[in-house]
Amino acid sequence: MKIVHIDPADRYRTEQFIDLPNKIYSDTPQWVPPLATDTRRIFDTKGNPFFHHSRAAFFLALAADGSAVARLAVLNNHHYNDFNHEQTAFFYHFECFYHPEASIMLFDAGFEWARIAGLTKIIGPRGFSSLDGLGLLGKGFEHRPAFGIPYNQSYYADLVEAAGFTTESDIVSGYLPSDMQFPEKVHRISELVQKRRGLSIARYHSRSDLRKLVPQFKDLYNAMLGSLPGNVPLTDQEAKSIAEQLLWFADPRLIKVIMKDNTPIGFLFAYPDISEAVQKTKGRVYPLGWIKLLLEKRHTRWVNNNGAGSLEEYQCLGGTAILFSEMNKSITEGGFKHAEIVQIGAENEKMQRELREMGIDFYKTHRMYQKSL
């Protein structure tokens, strides 16, 4: 067994890194491959805004015949560490056949790289941007993942814990059927709060409308989440990059922003789930995969709610009721039969509790891990 530290310019090794999951999940019908274009972006040290302020290392575990057995990315996010006054590494893109020796060697190489960089702790799975899904799947293996959310083999937790990691926190995702008896009082509260507080719901009809929203969204995100411990504000380049990734499959009707006069104070981001089409195209967008993806976007009966929140000063004034009301309207107005509320963190206990009270089934759990270096 040999561990190789990959040069991002090495096309052969990066292709091994990209292709490994296709082999590991070849007999796993639930798995959804990442879009090949997105995976290749992690090696683009010039175009990926992450590399404008931070560094990453990529490792492969190779068998004696040169075939890849496991892979790992370790990130030194300077922006995160400077903002949070930490020396923390992230690990991401961990994939491995059931090979404990390869896994241990791979993580040891990652730990050593992080120590040399002066980092004292490692957490993960956590990726390059706020768009990357978090954690290791621990519950819900029988379900197909929402688009962009990690899926892994059930034995991965054993491999990660064998490397010395312990649980940091859990993240849950909930299922919301279209025929669920949504409390009518939530709609009434939403309408009442909007009237009393002078709030309104901004709706969008085209991608050009959404593009104009990007600077406001960045400011709103940073005011809501970027200032909290464990997060990091978005830069202009990161916000633009995230927007470009999202815009091509977003449905403008599912993007809603709560406005106070002309100022955004909350948002709901939902998008049609195109996972089934991604499975069919094996993650390839070109030359013709994009056609299937666009058709799936129009016809899918699944919708993912992958971001909702309001400024703290409005959360206790009915802002949460507005978000829940608009979430339900997005599902019913769009004719969707299934909805997933994606990745609500343990720190958002209030939202988890309120969703449970409405009958949401938290049917998937992802776990974040930590280890001192």
PDB file of N, CA and C in Angstrom, residues 41 47-50 129 131 214 235-247:
ATOM      1  N   ARG A  41     -13.559  21.054 -10.398  1.00  0.00           N
ATOM      2  CA  ARG A  41     -13.303  22.404  -9.880  1.00  0.00           C
ATOM      3  C   ARG A  41     -12.412  22.370  -8.650  1.00  0.00           C
ATOM      4  N   GLY A  47      -9.150  29.023 -10.862  1.00  0.00           N
ATOM      5  CA  GLY A  47     -10.540  29.439 -11.007  1.00  0.00           C
ATOM      6  C   GLY A  47     -11.388  29.256  -9.771  1.00  0.00           C
ATOM      7  N   ASN A  48     -11.035  28.332  -8.889  1.00  0.00           N
ATOM      8  CA  ASN A  48     -11.815  28.088  -7.686  1.00  0.00           C
ATOM      9  C   ASN A  48     -11.478  29.152  -6.648  1.00  0.00           C
ATOM     10  N   PRO A  49     -12.477  29.954  -6.207  1.00  0.00           N
ATOM     11  CA  PRO A  49     -12.169  31.051  -5.281  1.00  0.00           C
ATOM     12  C   PRO A  49     -11.603  30.596  -3.945  1.00  0.00           C
ATOM     13  N   PHE A  50     -11.791  29.326  -3.583  1.00  0.00           N
ATOM     14  CA  PHE A  50     -11.212  28.813  -2.343  1.00  0.00           C
ATOM     15  C   PHE A  50      -9.702  29.013  -2.327  1.00  0.00           C
ATOM     16  N   SER A 129     -16.828  25.064   0.127  1.00  0.00           N
ATOM     17  CA  SER A 129     -17.713  26.219   0.183  1.00  0.00           C
ATOM     18  C   SER A 129     -18.974  25.872   0.956  1.00  0.00           C
ATOM     19  N   LEU A 131     -21.755  25.697  -0.144  1.00  0.00           N
ATOM     20  CA  LEU A 131     -22.637  24.905  -1.004  1.00  0.00           C
ATOM     21  C   LEU A 131     -22.412  23.408  -0.823  1.00  0.00           C
ATOM     22  N   VAL A 214     -27.802  38.482  -6.157  1.00  0.00           N
ATOM     23  CA  VAL A 214     -26.583  37.919  -5.579  1.00  0.00           C
ATOM     24  C   VAL A 214     -25.916  38.838  -4.546  1.00  0.00           C
ATOM     25  N   THR A 235     -17.030  35.783   0.601  1.00  0.00           N
ATOM     26  CA  THR A 235     -16.406  36.867  -0.145  1.00  0.00           C
ATOM     27  C   THR A 235     -17.232  37.125  -1.402  1.00  0.00           C
ATOM     28  N   ASP A 236     -16.966  38.234  -2.068  1.00  0.00           N
ATOM     29  CA  ASP A 236     -17.673  38.541  -3.314  1.00  0.00           C
ATOM     30  C   ASP A 236     -17.460  37.430  -4.342  1.00  0.00           C
ATOM     31  N   GLN A 237     -16.224  36.947  -4.455  1.00  0.00           N
ATOM     32  CA  GLN A 237     -15.921  35.904  -5.437  1.00  0.00           C
ATOM     33  C   GLN A 237     -16.626  34.597  -5.108  1.00  0.00           C
ATOM     34  N   GLU A 238     -16.676  34.253  -3.810  1.00  0.00           N
ATOM     35  CA  GLU A 238     -17.350  33.022  -3.411  1.00  0.00           C
ATOM     36  C   GLU A 238     -18.847  33.115  -3.667  1.00  0.00           C
ATOM     37  N   ALA A 239     -19.452  34.251  -3.361  1.00  0.00           N
ATOM     38  CA  ALA A 239     -20.884  34.422  -3.613  1.00  0.00           C
ATOM     39  C   ALA A 239     -21.194  34.314  -5.100  1.00  0.00           C
ATOM     40  N   LYS A 240     -20.343  34.912  -5.918  1.00  0.00           N
ATOM     41  CA  LYS A 240     -20.554  34.846  -7.365  1.00  0.00           C
ATOM     42  C   LYS A 240     -20.387  33.410  -7.877  1.00  0.00           C
ATOM     43  N   SER A 241     -19.378  32.703  -7.367  1.00  0.00           N
ATOM     44  CA  SER A 241     -19.139  31.326  -7.793  1.00  0.00           C
ATOM     45  C   SER A 241     -20.301  30.414  -7.401  1.00  0.00           C
ATOM     46  N   ILE A 242     -20.786  30.563  -6.162  1.00  0.00           N
ATOM     47  CA  ILE A 242     -21.922  29.766  -5.705  1.00  0.00           C
ATOM     48  C   ILE A 242     -23.150  30.053  -6.558  1.00  0.00           C
ATOM     49  N   ALA A 243     -23.373  31.332  -6.843  1.00  0.00           N
ATOM     50  CA  ALA A 243     -24.527  31.708  -7.658  1.00  0.00           C
ATOM     51  C   ALA A 243     -24.455  31.083  -9.046  1.00  0.00           C
ATOM     52  N   GLU A 244     -23.268  31.077  -9.654  1.00  0.00           N
ATOM     53  CA  GLU A 244     -23.125  30.494 -10.986  1.00  0.00           C
ATOM     54  C   GLU A 244     -23.418  28.994 -10.967  1.00  0.00           C
ATOM     55  N   GLN A 245     -23.007  28.309  -9.905  1.00  0.00           N
ATOM     56  CA  GLN A 245     -23.281  26.882  -9.795  1.00  0.00           C
ATOM     57  C   GLN A 245     -24.764  26.605  -9.633  1.00  0.00           C
ATOM     58  N   LEU A 246     -25.444  27.473  -8.892  1.00  0.00           N
ATOM     59  CA  LEU A 246     -26.854  27.246  -8.586  1.00  0.00           C
ATOM     60  C   LEU A 246     -27.790  27.682  -9.704  1.00  0.00           C
ATOM     61  N   LEU A 247     -27.437  28.725 -10.416  1.00  0.00           N
ATOM     62  CA  LEU A 247     -28.376  29.341 -11.333  1.00  0.00           C
ATOM     63  C   LEU A 247     -28.827  28.413 -12.456  1.00  0.00           C
TER      64      LEU A 247
END
